[in-house]
């Protein structure tokens, strides 16, 4: 959790890759999603928090500070989870207002 959703399974296993599949299986059984999917959720939450708190006007800066490879990668993940782009999200007043609890 301290890695903002970017820790690799290799890092988590401390190079003991023989346990990789077992970890993935048990993780999904206990948490409900794969480690990779949880990492995407955590990273998107970090970006969403910056977006909602208006820490910057630059989506590119938010993407980089949230450890995305580039803004296109951020846009893709954002749309995967929300169904709309970050720009469309910000333009939609009702959508932004519905997230007040998140701040």
XYZ file of N, CA and C in Angstrom, residues 14-86:
219
model
N 9.940 -11.093 -2.834
C 11.382 -11.018 -2.552
C 12.172 -12.023 -3.405
N 11.870 -12.030 -4.704
C 12.571 -12.836 -5.698
C 12.234 -14.333 -5.653
N 11.389 -14.803 -4.761
C 11.007 -16.219 -4.718
C 9.797 -16.421 -5.621
N 10.051 -16.548 -6.924
C 8.967 -16.621 -7.897
C 8.242 -17.959 -7.895
N 8.756 -18.955 -7.179
C 8.084 -20.254 -7.129
C 6.722 -20.143 -6.454
N 6.507 -19.097 -5.695
C 5.245 -18.915 -4.976
C 4.306 -17.932 -5.679
N 4.688 -17.466 -6.842
C 3.926 -16.423 -7.540
C 2.474 -16.819 -7.802
N 2.267 -17.954 -8.447
C 0.908 -18.371 -8.808
C 0.060 -18.602 -7.556
N 0.669 -19.185 -6.542
C -0.047 -19.429 -5.286
C -0.473 -18.096 -4.654
N 0.434 -17.124 -4.660
C 0.106 -15.804 -4.120
C -1.064 -15.190 -4.882
N -0.992 -15.221 -6.215
C -2.055 -14.633 -7.030
C -3.400 -15.303 -6.756
N -3.391 -16.628 -6.672
C -4.625 -17.379 -6.427
C -5.216 -17.048 -5.056
N -4.378 -17.083 -4.019
C -4.844 -16.788 -2.660
C -5.274 -15.330 -2.509
N -4.546 -14.443 -3.149
C -4.873 -13.019 -3.095
C -6.269 -12.788 -3.670
N -6.501 -13.345 -4.854
C -7.804 -13.154 -5.501
C -8.917 -13.793 -4.672
N -8.635 -14.934 -4.069
C -9.638 -15.612 -3.237
C -9.992 -14.763 -2.015
N -8.995 -14.164 -1.374
C -9.213 -13.393 -0.153
C -9.710 -11.970 -0.409
N -9.155 -11.318 -1.419
C -9.448 -9.906 -1.682
C -10.566 -9.732 -2.715
N -10.643 -10.663 -3.654
C -11.686 -10.583 -4.679
C -11.210 -10.081 -6.023
N -9.994 -9.551 -6.065
C -9.388 -9.108 -7.320
C -7.924 -9.533 -7.320
N -7.324 -9.530 -8.498
C -5.911 -9.890 -8.598
C -5.039 -8.777 -8.016
N -3.789 -9.110 -7.664
C -2.889 -8.059 -7.166
C -2.728 -6.915 -8.173
N -2.647 -7.256 -9.446
C -2.493 -6.225 -10.481
C -3.715 -5.306 -10.524
N -4.908 -5.896 -10.443
C -6.135 -5.091 -10.471
C -6.219 -4.184 -9.246
N -5.838 -4.696 -8.078
C -5.846 -3.866 -6.871
C -4.856 -2.710 -7.013
N -3.696 -2.988 -7.610
C -2.716 -1.930 -7.855
C -3.290 -0.835 -8.736
N -4.053 -1.232 -9.766
C -4.689 -0.249 -10.647
C -5.698 0.598 -9.877
N -6.456 -0.040 -8.999
C -7.458 0.681 -8.206
C -6.782 1.692 -7.284
N -5.722 1.265 -6.598
C -5.016 2.152 -5.666
C -4.407 3.338 -6.409
N -3.799 3.048 -7.562
C -3.177 4.120 -8.343
C -4.236 5.102 -8.849
N -5.376 4.581 -9.301
C -6.442 5.458 -9.773
C -7.015 6.285 -8.627
N -7.137 5.701 -7.446
C -7.620 6.458 -6.283
C -6.693 7.625 -5.971
N -5.405 7.385 -6.072
C -4.423 8.443 -5.831
C -4.612 9.583 -6.837
N -4.769 9.221 -8.105
C -4.966 10.229 -9.150
C -6.291 10.957 -8.960
N -7.332 10.220 -8.611
C -8.644 10.827 -8.417
C -8.633 11.818 -7.259
N -7.914 11.469 -6.209
C -7.814 12.381 -5.063
C -7.149 13.694 -5.487
N -6.070 13.603 -6.273
C -5.402 14.815 -6.762
C -6.331 15.617 -7.662
N -7.066 14.915 -8.505
C -7.986 15.559 -9.436
C -9.080 16.307 -8.681
N -9.665 15.666 -7.691
C -10.765 16.270 -6.935
C -10.308 17.397 -6.022
N -9.094 17.273 -5.499
C -8.568 18.319 -4.625
C -7.933 19.457 -5.416
N -8.020 19.352 -6.732
C -7.492 20.379 -7.639
C -6.050 20.754 -7.299
N -5.246 19.710 -7.056
C -3.839 19.946 -6.733
C -3.081 20.503 -7.930
N -3.597 20.245 -9.127
C -3.003 20.775 -10.349
C -4.062 20.782 -11.439
N -3.884 21.628 -12.433
C -4.806 21.663 -13.569
C -4.347 20.736 -14.687
N -3.175 20.169 -14.548
C -2.592 19.357 -15.605
C -2.864 17.865 -15.382
N -3.618 17.275 -16.304
C -3.864 15.832 -16.217
C -2.568 15.052 -16.415
N -1.672 15.597 -17.217
C -0.379 14.940 -17.428
C 0.399 14.879 -16.121
N 0.411 15.972 -15.381
C 1.116 16.004 -14.098
C 0.483 15.021 -13.112
N -0.838 14.962 -13.078
C -1.527 14.007 -12.206
C -1.138 12.584 -12.594
N -1.103 12.315 -13.889
C -0.731 10.977 -14.365
C 0.669 10.602 -13.897
N 1.628 11.482 -14.095
C 3.004 11.186 -13.694
C 3.154 11.076 -12.183
N 2.500 11.941 -11.440
C 2.609 11.894 -9.980
C 1.908 10.676 -9.387
N 1.018 10.069 -10.160
C 0.325 8.860 -9.709
C 0.988 7.603 -10.273
N 2.173 7.766 -10.828
C 2.985 6.663 -11.352
C 2.419 5.992 -12.599
N 1.685 6.749 -13.407
C 1.283 6.240 -14.717
C 2.427 6.498 -15.684
N 2.529 5.660 -16.724
C 3.580 5.821 -17.722
C 3.414 7.137 -18.475
N 2.160 7.468 -18.797
C 1.858 8.726 -19.475
C 0.375 9.050 -19.292
N -0.066 10.172 -19.830
C -1.455 10.586 -19.652
C -2.409 9.628 -20.354
N -2.005 9.081 -21.486
C -2.870 8.135 -22.205
C -3.159 6.904 -21.343
N -2.150 6.439 -20.620
C -2.308 5.299 -19.712
C -3.294 5.652 -18.595
N -3.158 6.839 -18.036
C -4.080 7.320 -17.008
C -5.502 7.396 -17.563
N -5.651 7.994 -18.755
C -6.971 8.121 -19.373
C -7.619 6.756 -19.590
N -6.820 5.788 -20.035
C -7.327 4.435 -20.298
C -7.854 3.795 -19.016
N -7.066 3.844 -17.950
C -7.501 3.270 -16.670
C -8.717 4.011 -16.117
N -8.706 5.327 -16.212
C -9.821 6.130 -15.706
C -11.114 5.731 -16.415
N -11.032 5.618 -17.731
C -12.215 5.263 -18.516
C -12.649 3.825 -18.232
N -11.697 2.935 -17.996
C -12.020 1.541 -17.674
C -12.873 1.459 -16.404
N -12.539 2.268 -15.406
C -13.240 2.213 -14.128
C -14.496 3.081 -14.075
N -14.501 4.202 -14.809
C -15.625 5.142 -14.687
C -16.536 5.183 -15.913
N -16.014 4.743 -17.043
C -16.797 4.794 -18.275
C -16.667 6.103 -19.033
N -15.964 7.079 -18.442
C -15.755 8.369 -19.111
C -14.305 8.814 -18.926
N -13.902 9.780 -19.725
C -12.537 10.303 -19.621
C -12.429 11.247 -18.425
N -11.207 11.516 -17.949
C -11.037 12.483 -16.860
C -11.585 13.868 -17.222
